[in-house]
Short mmCIF file of C-alpha atoms in Angstrom, two decimals:
data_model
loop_
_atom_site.label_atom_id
_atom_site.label_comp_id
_atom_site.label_asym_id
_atom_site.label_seq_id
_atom_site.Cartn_x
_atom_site.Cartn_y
_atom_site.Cartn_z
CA UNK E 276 23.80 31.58 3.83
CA UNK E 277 21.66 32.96 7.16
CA UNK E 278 19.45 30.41 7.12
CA UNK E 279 16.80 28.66 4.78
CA UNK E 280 13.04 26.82 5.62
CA UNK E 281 11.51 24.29 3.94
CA UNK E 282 8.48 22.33 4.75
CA UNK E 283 7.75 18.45 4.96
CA UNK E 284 4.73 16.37 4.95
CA UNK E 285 4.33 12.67 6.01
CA UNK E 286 1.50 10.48 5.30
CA UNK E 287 0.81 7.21 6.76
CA UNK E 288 -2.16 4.91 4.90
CA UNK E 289 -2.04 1.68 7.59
CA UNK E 290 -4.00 -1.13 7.71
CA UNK E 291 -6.38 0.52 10.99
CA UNK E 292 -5.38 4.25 10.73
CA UNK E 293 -4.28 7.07 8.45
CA UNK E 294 -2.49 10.18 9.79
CA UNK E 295 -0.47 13.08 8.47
CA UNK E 296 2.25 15.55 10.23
CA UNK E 297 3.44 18.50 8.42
CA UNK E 298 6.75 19.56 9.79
CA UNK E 299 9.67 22.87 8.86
CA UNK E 300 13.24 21.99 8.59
CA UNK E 301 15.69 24.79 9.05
CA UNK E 302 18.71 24.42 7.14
CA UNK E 303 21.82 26.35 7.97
CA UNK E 304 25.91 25.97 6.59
CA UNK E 305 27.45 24.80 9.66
CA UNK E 306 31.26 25.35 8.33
CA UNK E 307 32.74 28.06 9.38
CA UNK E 308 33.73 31.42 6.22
CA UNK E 309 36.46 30.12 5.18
CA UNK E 310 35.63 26.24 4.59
CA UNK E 311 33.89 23.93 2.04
CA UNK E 312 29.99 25.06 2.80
CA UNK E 313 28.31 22.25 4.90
CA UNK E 314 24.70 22.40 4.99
CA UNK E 315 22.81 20.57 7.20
CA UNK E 316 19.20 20.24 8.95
CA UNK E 317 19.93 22.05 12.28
CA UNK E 318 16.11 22.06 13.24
CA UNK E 319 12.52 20.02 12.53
CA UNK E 320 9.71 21.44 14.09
CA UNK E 321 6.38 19.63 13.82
CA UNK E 322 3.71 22.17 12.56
CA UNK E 323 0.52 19.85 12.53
CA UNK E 324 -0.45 16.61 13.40
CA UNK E 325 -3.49 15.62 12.25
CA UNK E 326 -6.03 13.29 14.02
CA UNK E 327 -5.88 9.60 13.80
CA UNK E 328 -8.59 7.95 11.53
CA UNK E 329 -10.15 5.36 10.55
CA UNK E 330 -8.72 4.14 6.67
CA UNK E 331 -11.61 4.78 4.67
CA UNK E 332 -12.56 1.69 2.22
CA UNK E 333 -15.46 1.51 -0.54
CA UNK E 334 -15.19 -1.76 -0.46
CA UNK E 335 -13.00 -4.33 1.86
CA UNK E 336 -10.59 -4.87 -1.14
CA UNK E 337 -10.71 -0.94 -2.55
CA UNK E 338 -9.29 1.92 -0.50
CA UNK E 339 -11.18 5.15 -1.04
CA UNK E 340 -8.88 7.65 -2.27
CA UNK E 341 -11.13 10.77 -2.37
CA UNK E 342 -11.87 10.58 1.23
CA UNK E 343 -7.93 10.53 1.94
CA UNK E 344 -6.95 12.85 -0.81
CA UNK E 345 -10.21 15.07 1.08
CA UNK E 346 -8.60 14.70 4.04
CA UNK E 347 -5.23 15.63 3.21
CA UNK E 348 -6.07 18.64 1.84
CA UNK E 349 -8.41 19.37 5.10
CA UNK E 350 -4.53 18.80 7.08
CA UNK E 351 -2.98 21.19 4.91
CA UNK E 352 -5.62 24.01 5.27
CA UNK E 353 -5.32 23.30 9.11
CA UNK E 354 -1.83 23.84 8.60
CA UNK E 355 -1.59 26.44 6.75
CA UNK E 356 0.48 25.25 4.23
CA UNK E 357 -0.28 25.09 0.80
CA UNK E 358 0.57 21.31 -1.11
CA UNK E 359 3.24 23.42 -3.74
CA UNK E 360 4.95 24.39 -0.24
CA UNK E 361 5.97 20.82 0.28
CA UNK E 362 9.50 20.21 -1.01
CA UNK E 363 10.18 16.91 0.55
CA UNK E 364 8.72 13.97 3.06
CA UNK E 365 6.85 10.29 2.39
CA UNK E 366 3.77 8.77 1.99
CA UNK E 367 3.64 5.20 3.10
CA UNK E 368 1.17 2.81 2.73
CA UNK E 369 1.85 -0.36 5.32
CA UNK E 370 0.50 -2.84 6.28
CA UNK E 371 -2.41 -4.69 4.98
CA UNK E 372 -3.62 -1.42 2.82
CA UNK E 373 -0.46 -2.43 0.82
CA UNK E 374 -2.07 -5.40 -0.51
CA UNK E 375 -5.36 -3.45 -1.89
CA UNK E 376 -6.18 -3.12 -5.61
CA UNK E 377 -5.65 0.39 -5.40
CA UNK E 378 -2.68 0.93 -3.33
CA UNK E 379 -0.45 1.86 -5.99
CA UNK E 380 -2.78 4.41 -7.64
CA UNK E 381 -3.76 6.06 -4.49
CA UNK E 382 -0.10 6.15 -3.11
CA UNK E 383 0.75 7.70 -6.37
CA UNK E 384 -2.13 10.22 -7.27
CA UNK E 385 -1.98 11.50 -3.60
CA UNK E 386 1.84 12.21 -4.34
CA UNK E 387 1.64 14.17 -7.62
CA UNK E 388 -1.45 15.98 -6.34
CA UNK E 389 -0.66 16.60 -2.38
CA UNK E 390 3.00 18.04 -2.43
CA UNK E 391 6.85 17.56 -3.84
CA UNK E 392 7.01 13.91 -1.70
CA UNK E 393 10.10 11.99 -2.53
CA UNK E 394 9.69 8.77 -1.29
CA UNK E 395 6.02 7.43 -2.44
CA UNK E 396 5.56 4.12 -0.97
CA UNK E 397 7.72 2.28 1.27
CA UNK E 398 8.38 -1.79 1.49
CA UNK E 399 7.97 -3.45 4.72
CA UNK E 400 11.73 -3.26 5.90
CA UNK E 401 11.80 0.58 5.45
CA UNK E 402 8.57 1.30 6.57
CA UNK E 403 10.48 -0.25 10.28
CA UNK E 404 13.00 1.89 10.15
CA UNK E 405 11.14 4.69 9.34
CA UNK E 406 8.97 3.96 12.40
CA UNK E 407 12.15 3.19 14.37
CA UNK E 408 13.66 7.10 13.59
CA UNK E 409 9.99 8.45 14.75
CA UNK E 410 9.42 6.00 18.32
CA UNK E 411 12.92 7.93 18.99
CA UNK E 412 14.46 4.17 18.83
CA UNK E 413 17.64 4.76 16.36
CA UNK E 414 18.93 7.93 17.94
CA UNK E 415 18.09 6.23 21.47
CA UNK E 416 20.46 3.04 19.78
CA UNK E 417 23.30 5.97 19.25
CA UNK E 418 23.90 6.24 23.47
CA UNK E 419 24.14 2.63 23.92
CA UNK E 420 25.94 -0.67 22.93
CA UNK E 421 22.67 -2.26 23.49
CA UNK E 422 21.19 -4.15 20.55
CA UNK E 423 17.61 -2.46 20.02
CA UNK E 424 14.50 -3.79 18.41
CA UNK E 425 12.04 -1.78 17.51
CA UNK E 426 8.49 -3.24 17.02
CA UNK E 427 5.98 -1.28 15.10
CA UNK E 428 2.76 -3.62 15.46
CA UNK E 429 -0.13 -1.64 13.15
CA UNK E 430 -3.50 -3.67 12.39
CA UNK E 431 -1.85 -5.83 10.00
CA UNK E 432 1.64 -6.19 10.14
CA UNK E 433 4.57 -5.86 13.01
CA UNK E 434 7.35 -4.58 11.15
CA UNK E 435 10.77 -5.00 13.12
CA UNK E 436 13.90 -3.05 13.06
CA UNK E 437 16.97 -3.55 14.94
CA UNK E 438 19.96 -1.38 15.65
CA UNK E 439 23.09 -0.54 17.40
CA UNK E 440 25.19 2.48 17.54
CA UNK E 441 22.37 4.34 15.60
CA UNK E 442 22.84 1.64 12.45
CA UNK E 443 20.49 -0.79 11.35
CA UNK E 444 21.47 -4.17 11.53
CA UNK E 445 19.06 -6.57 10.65
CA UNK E 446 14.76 -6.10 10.07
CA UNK E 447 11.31 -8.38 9.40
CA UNK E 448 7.74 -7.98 9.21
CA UNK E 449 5.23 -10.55 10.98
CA UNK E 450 1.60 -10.56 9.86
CA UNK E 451 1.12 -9.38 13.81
CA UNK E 452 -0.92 -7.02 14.27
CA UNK E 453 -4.69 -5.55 16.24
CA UNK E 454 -7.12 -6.25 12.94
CA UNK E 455 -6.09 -9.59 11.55
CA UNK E 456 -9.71 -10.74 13.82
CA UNK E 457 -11.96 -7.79 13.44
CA UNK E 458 -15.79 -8.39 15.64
CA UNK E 459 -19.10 -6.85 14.70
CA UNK E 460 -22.21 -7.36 17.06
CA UNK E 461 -20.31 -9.81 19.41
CA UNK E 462 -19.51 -12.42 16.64
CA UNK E 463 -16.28 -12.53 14.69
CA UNK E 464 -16.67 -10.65 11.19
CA UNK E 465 -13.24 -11.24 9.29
CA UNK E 466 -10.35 -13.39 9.75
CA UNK E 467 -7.23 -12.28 7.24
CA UNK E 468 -5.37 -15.02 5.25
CA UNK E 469 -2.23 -15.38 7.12
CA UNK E 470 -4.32 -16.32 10.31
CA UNK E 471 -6.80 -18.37 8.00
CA UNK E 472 -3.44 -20.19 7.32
CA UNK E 473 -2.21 -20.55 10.53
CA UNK E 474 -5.19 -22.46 11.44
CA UNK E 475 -4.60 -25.05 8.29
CA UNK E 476 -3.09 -27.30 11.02
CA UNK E 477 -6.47 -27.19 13.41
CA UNK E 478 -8.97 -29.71 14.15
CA UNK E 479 -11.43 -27.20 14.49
CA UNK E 480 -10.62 -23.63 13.14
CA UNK E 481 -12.40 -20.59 14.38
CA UNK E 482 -14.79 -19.63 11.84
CA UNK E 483 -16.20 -16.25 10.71
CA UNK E 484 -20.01 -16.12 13.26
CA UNK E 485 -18.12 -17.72 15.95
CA UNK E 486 -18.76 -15.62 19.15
CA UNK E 487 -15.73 -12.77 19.64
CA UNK E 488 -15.25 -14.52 22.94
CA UNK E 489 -14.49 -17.55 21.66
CA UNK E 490 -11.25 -19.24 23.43
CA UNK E 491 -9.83 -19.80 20.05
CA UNK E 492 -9.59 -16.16 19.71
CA UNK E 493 -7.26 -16.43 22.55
CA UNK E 494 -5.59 -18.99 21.60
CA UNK E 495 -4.76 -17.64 18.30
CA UNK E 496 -3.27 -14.01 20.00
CA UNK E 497 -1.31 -16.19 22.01
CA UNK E 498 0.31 -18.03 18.78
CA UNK E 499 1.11 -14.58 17.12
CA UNK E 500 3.11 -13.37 20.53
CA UNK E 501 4.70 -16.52 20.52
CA UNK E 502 5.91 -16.46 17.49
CA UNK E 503 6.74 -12.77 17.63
CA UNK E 504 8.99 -13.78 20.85
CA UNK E 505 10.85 -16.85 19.17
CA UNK E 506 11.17 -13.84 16.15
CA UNK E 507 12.98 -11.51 18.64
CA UNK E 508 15.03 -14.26 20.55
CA UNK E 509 16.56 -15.59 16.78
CA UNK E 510 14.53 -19.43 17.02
CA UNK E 511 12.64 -18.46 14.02
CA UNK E 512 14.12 -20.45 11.20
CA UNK E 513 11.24 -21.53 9.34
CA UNK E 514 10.98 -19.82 5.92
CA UNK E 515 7.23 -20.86 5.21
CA UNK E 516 5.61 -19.84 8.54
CA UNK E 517 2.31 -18.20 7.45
CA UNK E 518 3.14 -15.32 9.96
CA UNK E 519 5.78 -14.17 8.02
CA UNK E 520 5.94 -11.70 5.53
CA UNK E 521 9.27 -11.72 3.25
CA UNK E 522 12.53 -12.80 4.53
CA UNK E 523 14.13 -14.47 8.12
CA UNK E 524 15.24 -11.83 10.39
CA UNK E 525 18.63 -10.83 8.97
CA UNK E 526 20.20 -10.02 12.43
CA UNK E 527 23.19 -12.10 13.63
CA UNK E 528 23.63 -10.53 17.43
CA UNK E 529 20.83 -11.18 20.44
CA UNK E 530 18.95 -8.81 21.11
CA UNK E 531 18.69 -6.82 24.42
CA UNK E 532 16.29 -4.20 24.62
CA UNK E 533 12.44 -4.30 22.78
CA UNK E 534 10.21 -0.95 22.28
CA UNK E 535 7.11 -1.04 21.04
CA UNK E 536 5.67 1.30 18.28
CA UNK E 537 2.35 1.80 16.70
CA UNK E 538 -1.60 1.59 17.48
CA UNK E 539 -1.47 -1.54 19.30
CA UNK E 540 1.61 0.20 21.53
CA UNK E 541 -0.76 3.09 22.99
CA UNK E 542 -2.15 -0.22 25.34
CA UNK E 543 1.05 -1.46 26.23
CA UNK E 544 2.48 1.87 27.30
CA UNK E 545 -0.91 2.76 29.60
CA UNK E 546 -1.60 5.51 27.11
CA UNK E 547 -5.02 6.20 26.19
CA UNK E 548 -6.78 3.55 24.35
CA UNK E 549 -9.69 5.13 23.83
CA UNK E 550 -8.63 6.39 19.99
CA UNK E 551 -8.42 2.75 19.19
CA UNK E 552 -12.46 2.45 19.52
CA UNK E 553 -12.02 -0.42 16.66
CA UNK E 554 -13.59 -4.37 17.17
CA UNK E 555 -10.53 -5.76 16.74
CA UNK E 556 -8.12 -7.63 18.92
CA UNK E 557 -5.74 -4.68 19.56
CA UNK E 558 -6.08 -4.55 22.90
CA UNK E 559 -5.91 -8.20 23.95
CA UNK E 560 -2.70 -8.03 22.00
CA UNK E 561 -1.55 -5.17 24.14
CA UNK E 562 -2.11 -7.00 26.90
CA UNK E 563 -0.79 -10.56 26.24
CA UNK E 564 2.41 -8.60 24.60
CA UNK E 565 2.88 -7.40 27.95
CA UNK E 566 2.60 -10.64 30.23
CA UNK E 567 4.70 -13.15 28.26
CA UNK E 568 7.08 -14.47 29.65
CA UNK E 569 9.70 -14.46 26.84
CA UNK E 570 9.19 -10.71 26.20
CA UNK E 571 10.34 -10.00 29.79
CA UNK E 572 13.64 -11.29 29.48
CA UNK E 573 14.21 -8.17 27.51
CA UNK E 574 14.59 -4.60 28.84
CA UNK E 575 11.70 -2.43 27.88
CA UNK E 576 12.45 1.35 26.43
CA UNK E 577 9.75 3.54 26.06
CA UNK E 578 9.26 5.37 22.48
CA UNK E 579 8.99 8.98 21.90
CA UNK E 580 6.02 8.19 20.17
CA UNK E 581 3.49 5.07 19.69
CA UNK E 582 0.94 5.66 17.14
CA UNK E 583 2.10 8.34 15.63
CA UNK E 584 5.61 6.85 15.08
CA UNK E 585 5.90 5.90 11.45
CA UNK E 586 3.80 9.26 10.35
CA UNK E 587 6.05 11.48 12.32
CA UNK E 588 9.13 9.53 11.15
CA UNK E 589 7.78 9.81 7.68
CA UNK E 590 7.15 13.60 7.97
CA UNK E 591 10.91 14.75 9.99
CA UNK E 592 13.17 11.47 9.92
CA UNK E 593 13.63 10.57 6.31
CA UNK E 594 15.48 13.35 4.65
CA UNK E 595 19.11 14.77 4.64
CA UNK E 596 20.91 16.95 2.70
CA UNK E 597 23.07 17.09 0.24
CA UNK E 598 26.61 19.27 0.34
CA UNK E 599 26.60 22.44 -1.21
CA UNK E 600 29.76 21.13 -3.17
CA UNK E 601 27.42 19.47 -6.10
CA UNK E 602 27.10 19.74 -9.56
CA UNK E 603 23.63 18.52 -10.89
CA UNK E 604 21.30 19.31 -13.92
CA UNK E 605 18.20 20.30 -12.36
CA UNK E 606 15.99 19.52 -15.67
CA UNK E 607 16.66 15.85 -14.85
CA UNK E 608 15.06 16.64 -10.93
CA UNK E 609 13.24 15.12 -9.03
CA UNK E 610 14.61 11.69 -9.92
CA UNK E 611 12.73 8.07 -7.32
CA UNK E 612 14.11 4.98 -6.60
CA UNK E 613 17.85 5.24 -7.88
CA UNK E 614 19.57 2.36 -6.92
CA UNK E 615 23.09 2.46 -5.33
CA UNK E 616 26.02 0.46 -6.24
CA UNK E 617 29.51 0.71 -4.36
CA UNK E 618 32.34 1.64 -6.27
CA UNK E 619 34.95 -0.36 -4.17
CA UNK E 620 39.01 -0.13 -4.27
CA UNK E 621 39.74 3.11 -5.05
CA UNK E 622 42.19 3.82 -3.50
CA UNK E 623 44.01 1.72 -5.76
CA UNK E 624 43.69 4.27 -8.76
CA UNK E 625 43.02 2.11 -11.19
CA UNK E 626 40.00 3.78 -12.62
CA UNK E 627 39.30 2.44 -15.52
CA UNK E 628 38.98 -1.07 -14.49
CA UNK E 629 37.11 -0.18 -11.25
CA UNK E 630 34.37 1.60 -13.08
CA UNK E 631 34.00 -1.06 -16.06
CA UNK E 632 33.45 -3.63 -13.16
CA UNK E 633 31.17 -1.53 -11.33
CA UNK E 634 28.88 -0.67 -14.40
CA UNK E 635 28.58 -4.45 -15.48
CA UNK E 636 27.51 -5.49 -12.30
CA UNK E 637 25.05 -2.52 -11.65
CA UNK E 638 23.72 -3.49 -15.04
CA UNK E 639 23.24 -7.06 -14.24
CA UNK E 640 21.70 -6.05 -11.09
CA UNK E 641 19.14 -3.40 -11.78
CA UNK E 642 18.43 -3.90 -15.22
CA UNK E 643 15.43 -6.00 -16.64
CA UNK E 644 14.99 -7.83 -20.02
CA UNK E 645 17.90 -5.84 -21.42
CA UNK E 646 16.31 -2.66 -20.37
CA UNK E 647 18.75 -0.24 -18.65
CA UNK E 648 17.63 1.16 -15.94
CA UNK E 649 19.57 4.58 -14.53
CA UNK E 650 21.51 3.50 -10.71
CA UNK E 651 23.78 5.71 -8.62
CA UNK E 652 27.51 4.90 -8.55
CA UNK E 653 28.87 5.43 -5.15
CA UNK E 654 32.52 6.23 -4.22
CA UNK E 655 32.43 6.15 -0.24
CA UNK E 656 36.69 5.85 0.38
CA UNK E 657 38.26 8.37 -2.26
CA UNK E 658 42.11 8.71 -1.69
CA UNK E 659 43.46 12.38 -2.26
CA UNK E 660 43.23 13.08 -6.04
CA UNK E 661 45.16 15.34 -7.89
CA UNK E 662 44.57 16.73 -11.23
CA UNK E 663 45.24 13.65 -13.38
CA UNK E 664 43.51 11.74 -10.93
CA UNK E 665 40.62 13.49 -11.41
CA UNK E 666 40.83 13.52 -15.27
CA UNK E 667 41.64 10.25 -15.32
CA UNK E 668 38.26 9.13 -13.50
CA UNK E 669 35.89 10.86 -15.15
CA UNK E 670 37.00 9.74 -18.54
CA UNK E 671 36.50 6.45 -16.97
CA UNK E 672 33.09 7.59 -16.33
CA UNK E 673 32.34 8.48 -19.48
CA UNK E 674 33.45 5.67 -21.57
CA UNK E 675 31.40 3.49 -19.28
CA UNK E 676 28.12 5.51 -18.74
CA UNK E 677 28.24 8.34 -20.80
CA UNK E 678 27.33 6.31 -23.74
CA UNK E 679 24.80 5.02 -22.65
CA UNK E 680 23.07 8.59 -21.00
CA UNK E 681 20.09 10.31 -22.10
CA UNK E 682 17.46 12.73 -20.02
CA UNK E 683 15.69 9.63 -18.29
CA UNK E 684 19.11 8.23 -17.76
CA UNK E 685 21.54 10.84 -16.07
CA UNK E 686 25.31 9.84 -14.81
CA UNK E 687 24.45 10.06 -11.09
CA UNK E 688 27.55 9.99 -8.64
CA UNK E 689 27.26 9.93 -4.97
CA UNK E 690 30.66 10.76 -2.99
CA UNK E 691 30.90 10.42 0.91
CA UNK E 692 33.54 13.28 0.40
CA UNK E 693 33.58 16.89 -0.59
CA UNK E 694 34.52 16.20 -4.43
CA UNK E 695 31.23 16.53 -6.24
CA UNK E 696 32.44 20.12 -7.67
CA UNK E 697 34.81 19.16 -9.33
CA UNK E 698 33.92 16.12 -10.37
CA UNK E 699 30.91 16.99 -11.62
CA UNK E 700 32.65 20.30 -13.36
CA UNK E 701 35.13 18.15 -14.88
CA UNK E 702 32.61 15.38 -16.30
CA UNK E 703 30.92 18.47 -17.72
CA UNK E 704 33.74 19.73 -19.25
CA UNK E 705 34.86 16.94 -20.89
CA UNK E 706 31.12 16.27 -22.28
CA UNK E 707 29.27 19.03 -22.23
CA UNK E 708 25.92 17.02 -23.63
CA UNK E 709 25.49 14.59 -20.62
CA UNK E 710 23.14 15.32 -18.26
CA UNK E 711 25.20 14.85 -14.57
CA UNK E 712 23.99 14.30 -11.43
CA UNK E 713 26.78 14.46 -8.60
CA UNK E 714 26.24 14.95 -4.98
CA UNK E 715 28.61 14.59 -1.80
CA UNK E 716 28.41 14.26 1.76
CA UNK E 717 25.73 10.82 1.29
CA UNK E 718 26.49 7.65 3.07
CA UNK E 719 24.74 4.49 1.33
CA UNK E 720 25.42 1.35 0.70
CA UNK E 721 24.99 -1.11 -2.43
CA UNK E 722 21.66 -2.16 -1.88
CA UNK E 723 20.26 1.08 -0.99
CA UNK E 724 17.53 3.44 -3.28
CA UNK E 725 17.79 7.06 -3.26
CA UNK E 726 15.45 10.12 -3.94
CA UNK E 727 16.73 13.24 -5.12
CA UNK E 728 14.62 16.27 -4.57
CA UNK E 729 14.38 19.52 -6.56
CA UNK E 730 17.44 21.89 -5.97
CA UNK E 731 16.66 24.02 -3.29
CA UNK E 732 17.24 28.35 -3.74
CA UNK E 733 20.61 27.51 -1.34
CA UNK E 734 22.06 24.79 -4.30
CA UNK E 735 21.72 21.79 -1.95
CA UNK E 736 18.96 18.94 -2.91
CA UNK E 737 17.59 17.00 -0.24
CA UNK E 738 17.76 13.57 -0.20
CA UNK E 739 16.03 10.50 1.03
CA UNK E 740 17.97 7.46 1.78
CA UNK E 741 15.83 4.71 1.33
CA UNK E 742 17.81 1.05 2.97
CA UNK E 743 15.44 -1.50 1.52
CA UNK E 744 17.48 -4.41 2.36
CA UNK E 745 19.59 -4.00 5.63
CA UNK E 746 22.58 -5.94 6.59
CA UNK E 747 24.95 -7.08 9.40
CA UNK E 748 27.41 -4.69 10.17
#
């Protein structure tokens, strides 16, 4: 193949802001005539970014999804890229938004109506890594044996990833973030739950009225770095704190280095804070982030990008592609939120017990109430095969999953080598009925979801890797 385009859009709904990029990717075979085709994204080009708003709400609880969906489609025309153009990217909705009535039906009718997006919401440990690929943070983690955090503070959430060598080892979310104390007129207007519990402990709580210079304000900005600080230096160990969201931080090395992503970032970095004109407490955030004490025991990167970080890493970070060695039923495509389960030991050979094993625990872990839910076995360490090898795994595969196959549940095999072809050919020969999914030259782990795009007119899918629970390496 010469080469082939295809166009991605990200959309960000956050708790202060909404923004959309629309970027190309240029895919190319970079193996030379005579080997297995390699195709790979050899160039992302961001064709729009839109301006930063303000999230529209019709009511404090209910997001208003014709003004986004309106100004979407506004993006696109500014773009000049129609929605069917769109064959991959995300739209993530973080933060505090998450929590609205609506989120799920907005999320959702945006992504049938706006494009071909493959990942349709995101859950607070991938929406920080997703931010981490767009502040630049991972591939900056690739140079270095540094352990990097990356800190994407929106107005509702701080959602932390850390890496090193370019993999993610650990991630939490804090309820951190510039509009958890919003201000109208001088007085305080709202104070969120998580900061409504923080103050269970007070004699004297700050109360919606009080004036928005009232030291408690202070006070409380200085309890949120404080904790965010113990958070990054591993002393957080208490499961309950109301200023966390989910699980401990799962990362078992100290960290070195700190960059800062999202809204509240543009003040810490001296960029212009003037698109942040919101009564809020972003700024004072910015600016006690950046005199504590604790935080300057680290080394400070700058990020490729602040605001914009989780949009942009939405719209060019999240997708790869597939090999061109696959065999995969495109009537079953697009297919969202396959989970992954490692098919270990098989180097052993002894297919027929591996693959039992791995089915009955997939089953126990992804299905519910008995219902069977479709997952993604994954062979990452594949010895050579002959012949007979071959043969002898698919049948494996078959007695195990082909059973229990139908159109809404397809065999779907992802191999970190190049033997998709043939495995999928010879799982097709031997049952010609069952729908097959088989793609190559993927690295997951169990624990991992995966989207699977329409195939593309070059035969490769792309792919979206979505690590939902990270671990130490």
């Amino acid at each position: 193949m010469k080469t082939e385009k295809i166009y991605s859009a990200g959309i960000d709904i956050g708790t202060s802001t909404t923004k959309m990029v629309v970027s190309s990717f240029l895919l190319k075979n970079v193996a030379g005539v005579t080997h297995v085709p390699r195709i790979e994204i050899i160039e992302k080009t961001v064709l729009h970014q839109s301006p930063i708003i303000k999230t529209p709400f019709l009511t404090k609880d209910i997001i208003d999804m014709e003004q986004i969906e309106k100004f979407i489609f506004q993006q696109y025309q500014l773009a000049q890229i129609s929605p069917a153009d769109i064959s991959t990217g995300a739209i993530i909705i973080t933060g505090e938004s998450a929590t609205k009535e609506n989120a799920r039906e907005v999320v959702h009718t945006i992504a049938d109506a706006a494009g071909q997006f493959l990942v349709a919401t995101a859950g607070p440990d991938l929406e920080g890594i997703i931010a981490a690929k767009g502040a630049g943070t991972v591939q900056q983690s690739k140079n270095t044996a540094k352990v990097i955090a990356n800190i994407d503070i929106g107005g509702g959430t701080a959602n932390i990833a850390v890496m090193q060598f370019g993999e993610v080892i650990g991630s939490c979310t804090l309820h951190v973030g510039g509009r958890l104390i919003e201000f109208q007129h001088g007085k305080v207007y709202s104070i969120s739950p998580p900061i409504k519990q923080l103050m269970k402990h007070w004699s004297n709580p700050l109360q919606v009225g009080d004036l928005a210079e009232d030291a408690r304000v202070v006070q409380l900005i200085e309890e949120m770095v404080d904790f965010l600080a113990n958070t990054l230096s591993g002393q957080l160990q208490d499961a309950q704190h109301p200023l966390l969201l989910g699980h401990l931080p799962n990362w078992h090395k100290p960290v070195d280095a700190i960059v800062f992503s999202g809204g509240v970032a543009s003040c810490i970095y001296d960029y212009d804070c003037s698109q942040r004109q919101y009564d809020d407490i972003g700024e004072k955030l910015a600016n006690m982030l950046l005199q504590h004490e604790q935080l300057q025991s680290f080394l400070w990167l700058q990020p490729q990008e602040t605001a914009r970080a989780t949009v942009t890493g939405a719209g060019t970070q999240t997708t790869e592609i597939s090999g061109a060695t696959i065999q995969v039923d495109a009537d079953v495509l697009p297919l969202k939120n396959i989970p992954v389960f490692n098919c270990a030991n098989v180097a052993t050979k002894a297919f027929d017990q591996i693959v039992k094993t791995a089915v009955d625990r997939a089953d126990a872990l992804f299905s519910l109430d008995d219902h069977r839910s479709p997952f993604a076995l994954y062979f990452s360490e594949l010895p050579y095969l002959s012949f007979d090898d071959v043969h002898a795994l698919c049948e494996a595969i078959l007695r195990y999953l082909g059973t229990r196959s139908a159109k809404d549940i397809p065999i779907i095999i992802v191999i970190q080598s190049d033997y998709a072809k043939v495995i999928g050919q010879t799982l097709q020969a031997i049952n010609p009925a069952v729908p097959i999914l088989c793609i190559d030259q993927i690295k997951v782990e169990t624990g991992d979801y995966i989207d699977i795009g329409e195939v593309l007119p070059s035969g490769v899918v792309p792919i979206v890797v979505k690590t939902l629970a990270f671990h130490s390496k």
